[in-house]
Coordinates of C-alpha atoms in Angstrom, one line a residue:
M1317 CA -88.8 -80.8 87.5
L1318 CA -90.5 -84.1 88.3
D1319 CA -92.6 -84.4 91.4
D1320 CA -91.2 -85.7 94.6
Q1321 CA -93.6 -88.7 94.5
A1322 CA -93.1 -89.5 90.8
D1323 CA -92.8 -93.3 90.2
I1324 CA -89.3 -93.7 88.7
S1325 CA -88.9 -97.4 88.7
P1326 CA -86.5 -98.8 86.1
P1327 CA -88.3 -99.6 82.8
Q1328 CA -88.6 -103.2 81.9
D1329 CA -86.8 -102.9 78.5
T1330 CA -83.5 -101.4 79.7
P1331 CA -80.4 -103.1 81.1
F1332 CA -79.8 -100.7 84.0
D1333 CA -79.9 -101.8 87.6
D1334 CA -82.2 -100.4 90.3
G1335 CA -79.3 -98.5 91.9
L1336 CA -78.8 -96.3 88.8
W1337 CA -82.5 -95.5 88.5
D1338 CA -82.5 -94.7 92.2
A1339 CA -79.8 -92.1 91.5
V1340 CA -82.0 -90.7 88.6
A1341 CA -85.0 -90.5 90.9
S1342 CA -82.9 -88.9 93.6
A1343 CA -81.7 -86.2 91.3
F1344 CA -85.3 -85.0 90.8
A1345 CA -86.8 -85.8 94.1
R1346 CA -84.4 -83.4 95.9
H1347 CA -85.2 -80.6 93.4
T1348 CA -81.5 -80.4 92.7
G1349 CA -82.1 -78.7 89.4
R1350 CA -84.2 -76.1 91.1
R1351 CA -81.5 -75.5 93.7
A1352 CA -78.9 -75.1 91.0
A1353 CA -81.0 -72.3 89.4
I1354 CA -81.4 -70.5 92.7
A1355 CA -77.7 -70.9 93.6
A1356 CA -76.5 -69.6 90.2
N1357 CA -78.9 -66.6 90.2
G1358 CA -77.9 -65.9 93.8
V1359 CA -74.2 -65.7 92.8
G1360 CA -75.2 -63.2 90.0
F1361 CA -77.2 -61.1 92.5
V1362 CA -74.3 -61.0 94.9
M1363 CA -71.9 -60.0 92.2
V1364 CA -74.1 -57.1 91.2
A1365 CA -74.5 -56.0 94.8
V1366 CA -70.8 -56.1 95.5
Q1367 CA -70.0 -54.1 92.4
L1368 CA -72.5 -51.4 93.3
V1369 CA -71.5 -51.2 97.0
V1370 CA -67.8 -51.2 96.3
F1371 CA -67.9 -48.5 93.6
S1372 CA -70.9 -46.4 94.6
I1373 CA -70.2 -45.8 98.3
P1374 CA -67.1 -43.7 99.1
W1375 CA -65.0 -45.1 101.9
S1376 CA -65.0 -41.7 103.8
G1377 CA -68.4 -40.0 103.4
G1378 CA -69.5 -37.8 100.6
H1379 CA -72.4 -38.0 98.3
S1380 CA -73.0 -41.1 96.1
H1381 CA -75.3 -42.1 93.4
F1382 CA -76.3 -45.3 95.3
R1383 CA -77.2 -43.4 98.5
R1384 CA -79.4 -40.9 96.6
D1385 CA -81.7 -43.6 95.3
A1386 CA -80.8 -46.5 97.6
V1387 CA -84.4 -47.5 98.2
V1388 CA -85.4 -47.5 94.5
V1389 CA -82.3 -49.4 93.3
S1390 CA -82.4 -51.9 96.1
T1391 CA -86.1 -52.6 95.6
I1392 CA -85.6 -53.1 91.9
G1393 CA -82.7 -55.5 92.6
V1394 CA -84.7 -57.6 95.0
V1395 CA -87.8 -57.7 92.8
F1396 CA -85.7 -58.7 89.9
F1397 CA -83.9 -61.4 91.8
L1398 CA -87.3 -62.9 92.9
V1399 CA -88.7 -62.6 89.4
A1400 CA -85.6 -64.2 87.8
I1401 CA -85.8 -67.1 90.2
S1402 CA -89.5 -67.6 89.6
V1403 CA -89.3 -67.4 85.8
G1404 CA -86.2 -69.6 85.8
V1405 CA -87.8 -72.3 87.9
Y1406 CA -91.1 -72.2 86.0
R1407 CA -89.4 -72.5 82.6
G1408 CA -87.0 -75.1 83.9
E1409 CA -89.9 -77.2 85.2
R1410 CA -91.7 -76.9 81.9
R1411 CA -88.6 -77.9 80.0
A1412 CA -87.9 -80.8 82.4
D1413 CA -91.4 -82.2 81.9
R1414 CA -90.8 -82.4 78.2
A1415 CA -87.2 -83.7 78.5
F1416 CA -87.7 -86.2 81.4
G1417 CA -91.2 -87.5 80.8
W1418 CA -89.8 -90.9 79.9
V1419 CA -88.4 -91.2 83.5
R1420 CA -91.9 -90.8 85.1
Q1421 CA -93.4 -93.2 82.5
R1422 CA -90.8 -95.8 83.1
R1423 CA -89.7 -96.3 79.5
T1424 CA -86.7 -95.7 77.4
P1425 CA -86.4 -92.2 75.9
T1426 CA -87.3 -91.4 72.3
A1427 CA -84.8 -89.7 70.0
Q1428 CA -86.4 -86.3 70.7
E1429 CA -86.3 -86.9 74.4
R1430 CA -82.7 -87.9 74.3
S1431 CA -81.9 -84.7 72.5
L1432 CA -83.9 -82.6 75.0
T1433 CA -82.2 -84.3 77.9
L1434 CA -78.7 -83.8 76.6
S1435 CA -79.4 -80.1 75.8
F1436 CA -81.3 -79.4 79.1
P1437 CA -78.4 -77.8 81.0
W1438 CA -77.3 -75.7 78.1
A1439 CA -80.9 -74.6 77.4
E1440 CA -81.4 -73.6 81.1
A1441 CA -78.1 -71.6 81.1
V1442 CA -79.2 -69.7 77.9
D1443 CA -82.6 -69.0 79.5
E1444 CA -81.0 -67.6 82.6
F1445 CA -78.6 -65.4 80.7
A1446 CA -81.5 -64.1 78.6
V1447 CA -83.4 -63.1 81.7
W1448 CA -80.3 -61.2 83.0
L1449 CA -79.9 -59.4 79.7
V1450 CA -83.5 -58.2 80.0
A1451 CA -82.7 -57.1 83.5
A1452 CA -79.6 -55.2 82.3
I1453 CA -81.8 -53.3 79.8
V1454 CA -84.4 -52.6 82.6
V1455 CA -81.7 -51.4 85.0
G1456 CA -80.2 -49.2 82.3
V1457 CA -83.6 -47.6 81.6
V1458 CA -84.3 -47.1 85.3
H1459 CA -81.0 -45.4 85.9
A1460 CA -81.4 -43.2 82.8
T1461 CA -84.9 -42.2 84.0
L1462 CA -83.5 -41.3 87.5
G1463 CA -81.0 -39.0 85.8
Y1464 CA -77.8 -40.9 86.4
P1465 CA -74.8 -40.1 84.1
V1466 CA -74.7 -42.1 80.9
L1467 CA -71.3 -43.7 81.6
Y1468 CA -72.5 -44.8 85.1
T1469 CA -75.7 -46.2 83.6
V1470 CA -73.7 -48.1 81.0
R1471 CA -71.4 -49.5 83.6
V1472 CA -74.3 -50.7 85.8
A1473 CA -76.0 -52.3 82.9
L1474 CA -72.8 -54.0 81.9
V1475 CA -72.3 -55.3 85.4
V1476 CA -75.8 -56.8 85.4
A1477 CA -75.1 -58.5 82.0
L1478 CA -71.8 -59.9 83.1
A1479 CA -73.5 -61.2 86.3
G1480 CA -76.0 -62.9 84.1
L1481 CA -73.2 -64.5 82.1
T1482 CA -71.7 -65.8 85.3
A1483 CA -75.1 -67.1 86.6
G1484 CA -75.7 -68.9 83.3
A1485 CA -72.3 -70.5 83.3
L1486 CA -72.6 -71.7 86.9
S1487 CA -76.1 -73.0 86.2
L1488 CA -74.6 -75.0 83.2
L1489 CA -71.9 -76.6 85.3
L1490 CA -74.2 -77.4 88.3
L1491 CA -77.0 -78.9 86.1
E1492 CA -74.4 -81.0 84.1
R1493 CA -73.2 -82.4 87.4
V1494 CA -76.7 -83.2 88.6
A1495 CA -77.7 -84.8 85.3
R1496 CA -74.8 -87.3 85.2
P1497 CA -77.1 -90.3 86.4
V1498 CA -79.6 -89.3 83.8
L1499 CA -76.9 -89.2 81.1
R1500 CA -75.9 -92.7 82.0
V1501 CA -79.4 -93.9 81.2
V1502 CA -79.8 -91.7 78.1
L1503 CA -76.5 -92.5 76.5
A1504 CA -76.6 -96.2 77.5
G1505 CA -72.9 -96.6 77.0
E1506 CA -72.9 -95.0 73.6
A1507 CA -71.0 -91.9 72.6
P1508 CA -73.0 -88.6 72.9
P1509 CA -73.8 -87.0 69.5
A1510 CA -71.4 -84.3 68.4
G1511 CA -72.6 -80.8 69.2
A1512 CA -75.2 -81.9 71.7
V1513 CA -73.4 -80.3 74.7
L1514 CA -70.7 -77.8 75.3
G1515 CA -67.4 -79.4 74.3
L1516 CA -63.9 -79.0 75.7
R1517 CA -63.1 -76.0 73.5
G1518 CA -66.2 -74.2 74.6
R1519 CA -65.5 -75.0 78.2
L1520 CA -62.0 -73.6 78.0
V1521 CA -63.3 -70.4 76.3
L1522 CA -66.0 -70.1 79.0
A1523 CA -63.4 -70.6 81.7
W1524 CA -61.3 -67.8 80.2
V1525 CA -64.3 -65.5 79.9
L1526 CA -65.4 -65.9 83.5
S1527 CA -62.0 -66.1 85.2
G1528 CA -60.2 -63.6 83.1
A1529 CA -62.2 -61.5 80.7
V1530 CA -65.1 -60.6 83.2
P1531 CA -62.8 -59.4 86.0
V1532 CA -60.7 -57.4 83.6
V1533 CA -63.8 -55.8 82.1
L1534 CA -65.2 -55.0 85.5
L1535 CA -61.9 -53.5 86.7
G1536 CA -61.5 -51.5 83.4
T1537 CA -64.9 -50.0 83.5
A1538 CA -64.8 -49.3 87.3
P1539 CA -64.1 -45.5 87.0
L1540 CA -66.9 -44.9 84.5
G1541 CA -69.5 -42.4 85.9
L1542 CA -67.9 -42.0 89.3
T1543 CA -67.8 -38.6 91.0
P1544 CA -64.5 -36.9 91.9
A1545 CA -65.1 -37.8 95.6
E1546 CA -65.6 -41.5 94.6
R1547 CA -62.5 -41.4 92.4
E1548 CA -60.4 -40.5 95.4
W1549 CA -61.1 -43.9 96.8
L1550 CA -60.9 -45.8 93.5
P1551 CA -57.6 -47.6 94.4
V1552 CA -59.1 -49.1 97.5
S1553 CA -62.2 -50.1 95.6
L1554 CA -60.1 -51.7 92.8
A1555 CA -58.0 -53.6 95.4
V1556 CA -61.1 -55.0 97.0
L1557 CA -62.6 -56.0 93.6
A1558 CA -59.3 -57.5 92.4
A1559 CA -59.1 -59.6 95.6
L1560 CA -62.7 -60.8 95.1
S1561 CA -62.0 -61.5 91.4
V1562 CA -59.0 -63.6 92.2
L1563 CA -60.9 -65.7 94.7
A1564 CA -63.9 -66.1 92.4
G1565 CA -61.7 -66.9 89.4
L1566 CA -59.8 -69.4 91.4
A1567 CA -63.0 -71.1 92.6
F1568 CA -64.4 -71.2 89.0
I1569 CA -61.2 -72.5 87.5
A1570 CA -61.0 -75.2 90.2
A1571 CA -64.6 -76.3 89.5
M1572 CA -64.0 -76.3 85.8
A1573 CA -60.8 -78.3 86.2
W1574 CA -62.5 -80.8 88.4
S1575 CA -65.2 -81.3 85.9
L1576 CA -62.5 -82.4 83.4
V1577 CA -60.1 -84.2 85.8
E1578 CA -62.8 -86.3 87.5
P1579 CA -63.6 -88.4 84.3
A1580 CA -59.9 -88.6 83.6
I1581 CA -59.4 -90.2 87.0
G1582 CA -62.0 -92.7 86.2
L1583 CA -60.4 -93.5 82.9
Q1584 CA -57.0 -93.9 84.6
A1585 CA -58.4 -96.4 87.1
A1586 CA -60.1 -98.4 84.4
Q1587 CA -56.9 -98.3 82.3
R1588 CA -54.9 -99.7 85.2
R1589 CA -57.5 -102.5 85.5
V1590 CA -57.1 -103.3 81.9
Q1591 CA -53.3 -103.3 82.1
A1592 CA -53.6 -105.7 85.0
G1593 CA -55.6 -108.1 82.7
D1594 CA -59.1 -107.2 83.9
L1595 CA -61.1 -106.9 80.7
T1596 CA -64.3 -106.5 82.6
A1597 CA -63.5 -102.8 83.2
Q1598 CA -66.3 -100.5 82.1
I1599 CA -66.8 -96.8 82.5
P1600 CA -70.2 -95.3 82.8
V1601 CA -70.8 -92.8 80.0
D1602 CA -72.2 -89.9 82.0
Y1603 CA -70.5 -86.9 80.4
G1604 CA -71.4 -85.1 77.1
G1605 CA -69.0 -83.8 74.5
E1606 CA -65.5 -85.1 73.9
V1607 CA -65.3 -86.5 77.4
G1608 CA -68.4 -88.7 76.9
Q1609 CA -67.0 -89.8 73.5
L1610 CA -63.8 -90.7 75.1
Q1611 CA -65.6 -92.8 77.8
A1612 CA -67.6 -94.6 75.2
G1613 CA -64.5 -95.1 73.0
F1614 CA -62.7 -96.7 76.0
N1615 CA -65.6 -99.1 76.5
H1616 CA -65.7 -100.0 72.9
M1617 CA -62.0 -100.6 72.9
V1618 CA -62.2 -102.9 75.9
E1619 CA -65.2 -104.7 74.3
G1620 CA -63.0 -105.3 71.3
M1621 CA -60.2 -106.6 73.5
R1622 CA -62.6 -108.9 75.2
E1623 CA -63.8 -110.2 71.8
R1624 CA -60.2 -110.7 70.6
E1625 CA -59.3 -112.5 73.9
R1626 CA -62.3 -114.7 73.5
L1627 CA -61.4 -115.5 69.9
H1628 CA -57.8 -116.1 71.0
D1629 CA -59.0 -118.5 73.7
L1630 CA -61.2 -120.4 71.3
F1631 CA -58.4 -120.5 68.7
G1632 CA -56.0 -121.8 71.3
R1633 CA -58.5 -124.5 72.4
H1634 CA -59.1 -125.6 68.8
V1635 CA -55.5 -125.7 67.6
G1636 CA -53.4 -125.5 70.9
T1637 CA -52.0 -122.4 72.6
E1638 CA -48.5 -123.0 71.1
V1639 CA -49.9 -123.1 67.5
A1640 CA -52.1 -120.1 68.2
R1641 CA -49.1 -118.1 69.5
F1642 CA -47.1 -119.2 66.5
A1643 CA -49.8 -118.1 64.1
L1644 CA -50.2 -114.7 65.8
T1645 CA -46.5 -114.0 65.7
G1646 CA -45.5 -115.7 62.5
G1647 CA -48.2 -114.5 60.2
V1648 CA -50.3 -116.4 57.7
R1649 CA -48.6 -118.5 55.0
V1650 CA -49.2 -122.0 53.6
G1651 CA -46.2 -124.3 53.7
G1652 CA -43.8 -125.9 56.1
E1653 CA -40.2 -126.5 57.1
R1654 CA -38.2 -129.4 58.4
R1655 CA -38.1 -129.7 62.1
P1656 CA -36.9 -132.4 64.6
A1657 CA -39.9 -133.6 66.6
S1658 CA -41.3 -136.4 68.7
V1659 CA -44.8 -137.7 68.1
L1660 CA -47.2 -139.5 70.5
F1661 CA -50.3 -141.2 69.1
V1662 CA -53.0 -142.5 71.4
D1663 CA -56.0 -144.6 70.2
L1664 CA -59.0 -146.1 72.0
I1665 CA -59.0 -149.9 71.7
G1666 CA -62.3 -151.4 70.4
S1667 CA -64.0 -148.1 69.8
T1668 CA -66.3 -149.6 67.1
S1669 CA -67.7 -152.2 69.4
L1670 CA -67.9 -149.7 72.2
A1671 CA -69.9 -147.3 70.0
Q1672 CA -72.4 -150.1 69.5
R1673 CA -72.7 -151.1 73.2
L1674 CA -72.7 -147.7 74.8
P1675 CA -75.2 -144.8 74.4
P1676 CA -73.8 -142.0 72.4
E1677 CA -73.8 -139.7 75.4
A1678 CA -71.9 -142.1 77.5
M1679 CA -69.4 -142.7 74.7
V1680 CA -68.8 -139.0 74.3
T1681 CA -68.3 -138.5 78.1
M1682 CA -65.8 -141.3 78.3
L1683 CA -63.8 -139.9 75.3
N1684 CA -63.8 -136.4 76.7
D1685 CA -62.5 -137.7 80.0
M1686 CA -59.8 -139.7 78.2
F1687 CA -58.8 -136.7 76.1
A1688 CA -58.7 -134.5 79.1
E1689 CA -56.0 -136.7 80.6
V1690 CA -54.2 -136.7 77.3
V1691 CA -54.2 -132.9 77.2
R1692 CA -53.1 -132.7 80.8
C1693 CA -50.2 -135.2 80.6
V1694 CA -48.9 -134.0 77.2
G1695 CA -49.2 -130.3 78.2
A1696 CA -47.4 -130.9 81.5
E1697 CA -44.3 -131.9 79.5
G1698 CA -44.4 -129.1 76.9
G1699 CA -46.2 -130.9 74.2
W1700 CA -49.6 -130.1 72.5
V1701 CA -52.4 -132.0 71.0
N1702 CA -52.3 -131.4 67.2
K1703 CA -55.7 -133.0 66.5
F1704 CA -58.4 -135.3 67.8
E1705 CA -59.3 -137.9 65.3
G1706 CA -62.5 -139.5 66.5
D1707 CA -61.3 -141.9 69.2
A1708 CA -57.6 -141.0 68.7
A1709 CA -55.3 -138.1 69.3
L1710 CA -52.0 -136.9 67.7
C1711 CA -49.7 -135.1 70.0
V1712 CA -46.5 -133.2 69.0
F1713 CA -43.4 -132.3 71.0
G1714 CA -40.8 -129.9 69.6
P1715 CA -42.5 -127.7 66.9
P1716 CA -43.4 -125.0 66.5
D1717 CA -41.1 -123.7 69.3
N1718 CA -38.1 -126.0 68.6
T1719 CA -38.2 -127.2 72.1
T1720 CA -35.0 -129.1 73.0
G1721 CA -35.3 -132.4 74.9
H1722 CA -38.5 -133.3 73.1
A1723 CA -37.6 -137.0 73.1
A1724 CA -37.3 -137.2 76.9
A1725 CA -40.4 -135.1 77.3
V1726 CA -42.5 -137.4 75.1
L1727 CA -41.4 -140.4 77.0
R1728 CA -42.3 -138.8 80.4
A1729 CA -45.7 -137.9 78.9
A1730 CA -46.2 -141.4 77.7
R1731 CA -45.5 -142.9 81.2
S1732 CA -47.7 -140.3 82.9
L1733 CA -50.5 -140.9 80.4
Q1734 CA -50.2 -144.7 81.0
T1735 CA -50.7 -144.2 84.7
A1736 CA -53.6 -141.7 84.2
L1737 CA -55.5 -144.0 81.8
A1738 CA -55.1 -146.9 84.2
A1739 CA -56.7 -144.8 86.9
L1740 CA -59.4 -143.6 84.6
A1741 CA -60.2 -147.2 83.7
E1742 CA -61.5 -147.7 87.3
R1743 CA -64.4 -145.3 86.3
Y1744 CA -64.8 -146.7 82.8
P1745 CA -64.0 -150.5 82.9
E1746 CA -64.4 -150.7 79.1
L1747 CA -61.7 -148.0 78.5
D1748 CA -58.5 -149.3 77.1
A1749 CA -56.1 -147.3 75.0
A1750 CA -52.8 -147.9 73.2
I1751 CA -49.9 -145.5 72.8
G1752 CA -47.2 -145.2 70.1
V1753 CA -44.2 -142.9 70.2
A1754 CA -41.6 -142.0 67.6
S1755 CA -39.0 -139.3 66.9
G1756 CA -37.3 -137.9 63.8
V1757 CA -37.5 -135.1 61.3
V1758 CA -40.9 -133.9 60.2
V1759 CA -42.3 -131.1 58.0
A1760 CA -44.2 -128.7 60.3
G1761 CA -46.3 -125.9 59.0
N1762 CA -49.7 -124.8 57.7
I1763 CA -51.1 -127.4 55.4
G1764 CA -54.2 -126.8 53.2
A1765 CA -55.4 -123.9 51.0
E1766 CA -54.9 -120.2 51.4
H1767 CA -58.3 -119.7 52.9
R1768 CA -58.5 -122.9 55.0
Y1769 CA -55.6 -124.7 56.5
E1770 CA -54.3 -126.2 59.7
Y1771 CA -50.9 -126.4 61.4
T1772 CA -49.7 -130.0 61.6
V1773 CA -46.7 -132.2 61.2
I1774 CA -46.1 -134.7 58.4
G1775 CA -43.4 -137.2 58.0
D1776 CA -42.1 -140.7 58.9
P1777 CA -42.3 -140.3 62.7
V1778 CA -46.0 -139.6 62.4
N1779 CA -46.6 -142.8 60.4
V1780 CA -44.3 -144.8 62.7
A1781 CA -46.2 -143.6 65.8
A1782 CA -49.5 -144.5 64.3
R1783 CA -48.3 -148.0 63.3
L1784 CA -46.7 -148.6 66.7
T1785 CA -50.1 -147.7 68.3
E1786 CA -51.7 -150.5 66.3
R1787 CA -49.1 -152.9 67.5
A1788 CA -49.3 -151.7 71.1
K1789 CA -52.9 -152.9 71.3
T1790 CA -51.4 -156.4 71.5
V1791 CA -48.9 -155.9 74.3
P1792 CA -49.7 -155.8 78.0
E1793 CA -48.1 -152.4 78.6
R1794 CA -50.1 -150.8 75.8
I1795 CA -47.1 -148.6 74.9
L1796 CA -44.5 -149.1 72.2
V1797 CA -41.7 -146.6 71.5
A1798 CA -39.3 -146.5 68.5
H1799 CA -35.6 -146.8 69.1
D1800 CA -34.7 -143.3 67.8
T1801 CA -36.7 -141.8 70.6
I1802 CA -34.9 -143.9 73.3
A1803 CA -31.5 -143.0 71.7
D1804 CA -32.2 -139.3 72.1
A1805 CA -33.8 -139.4 75.6
A1806 CA -30.7 -139.5 77.8
D1807 CA -31.6 -140.4 81.4
E1808 CA -35.3 -141.1 80.5
A1809 CA -34.1 -144.2 78.6
R1810 CA -33.6 -146.1 81.9
W1811 CA -37.4 -146.4 82.3
W1812 CA -37.7 -148.4 79.1
Q1813 CA -36.6 -151.8 78.0
P1814 CA -36.2 -153.4 74.6
H1815 CA -39.3 -155.1 73.2
E1816 CA -39.1 -156.5 69.7
T1817 CA -37.9 -155.6 66.3
L1818 CA -41.1 -155.2 64.2
M1819 CA -41.8 -154.9 60.5
L1820 CA -44.4 -152.1 60.5
R1821 CA -47.0 -151.9 57.7
G1822 CA -45.8 -149.6 54.9
R1823 CA -42.1 -149.6 55.9
S1824 CA -39.3 -151.4 54.1
T1825 CA -37.0 -151.6 57.1
P1826 CA -37.6 -153.2 60.6
T1827 CA -38.2 -150.9 63.6
K1828 CA -36.6 -151.7 67.0
T1829 CA -39.2 -151.0 69.7
F1830 CA -39.1 -150.4 73.4
A1831 CA -41.8 -150.9 76.2
P1832 CA -42.0 -149.5 79.7
V1833 CA -40.1 -151.2 82.5
P1834 CA -42.7 -153.1 84.6
V1835 CA -43.8 -151.3 87.7
N1836 CA -42.4 -154.0 90.0
D1837 CA -39.1 -154.1 88.2
P1838 CA -36.1 -153.1 90.4
A1839 CA -34.9 -150.7 87.7
R1840 CA -37.9 -148.4 88.5
T1841 CA -36.9 -148.1 92.2

């Protein structure tokens, strides 16, 4: 393991915060890995001791194999325990130095170091199991040398081997738990490589072996090599062992279940945040196997959702949220259909001369502030800005949602915009804009080519609104509305009064127009 005083400051070329690296340093500074090895081997030693005591000492006197050579067997057991701990700690520290050298050197791990770090708990568990297998062989040889019956010798060796399997499995679980902060750094939010750690299938098999197979094997081999006197008390011994096996199996299954449930709880919490609209939810990838792949997959999914949301937002800002929603639900096709609509056209007066007098930055700032009011007033009445044309804007009411009452809505928006632009003119004295409004049937749809098009409206109301805007530049109110809009506006019509009948450029018939009722007119009160 790394030294207590090792400098484990976060490397300069990684995006992790100091808190995460403090957790990495803490995992090594407390020698948690060393404690895990000692605890796992201690459980194995206790398991062997309990087996030998329960089945080798009769409950009511009599001669026993264990009593005959108690000193020899006990000495061998203690010596082995100390040797196993020492060898395990030594090999673990050597392996940790190779796997975690990047932490001490404050840098990102290499591909080899990533692989060593991911496989560290598994390699430690295999090492510990190998030591216990050697111990099983040694114990078997010692018992055979001391003249124990063959069956008894086999059972003792089997108990030691199964204890080693248990110790290795516990070491694996404990070290994986300790290594979670390290995995967050090593994986860096990416899915762990397949086969790098024990997967869900392997964990379930391991859980079955330790909580089911091992106790059954121990109970089934319990009578092997026992003397007649010891067999008399076999039911009591089996009952004790069964009770201990149930408790140990329950504890192991609970620990295994928690190792699977804990990341699922984190996923559920993150999923609830996403369902609530929080697309900043991220899960630290600190598990190996399928669980880590699931964590990384969730993060990639949310990242994709954030990207789509950003594109949707940009799309809506470019074409309008109504058109964006229509495009997402209606699919992609070029063409249009006839729809009733109202159109509002607003144009900055004298923009050519303003562009010559004002700095470009000041001109852009004024236009942006003017268009901000246009978007606000039009949007408040259910309309949307179809396009900005330099110093002008074309606004549509009705399509694509077939909103009813679009004539009254466009008139309310026009009056609101007139008031807003008048207030904005106090900040920009040179700002003066004209508004034209018309209603009728238009062709609304995607206009352009298959690979590049825009949603817009085309028809006589658009041309009339544009022409009325030109004429509105000459009237004091700066707004002119076509008669068809007033006729369809119901109660909103009372805010408008007849103006003139005009012959608009490009039209063969005259157009009756209306202007707003003056502010001081009694009709507005």
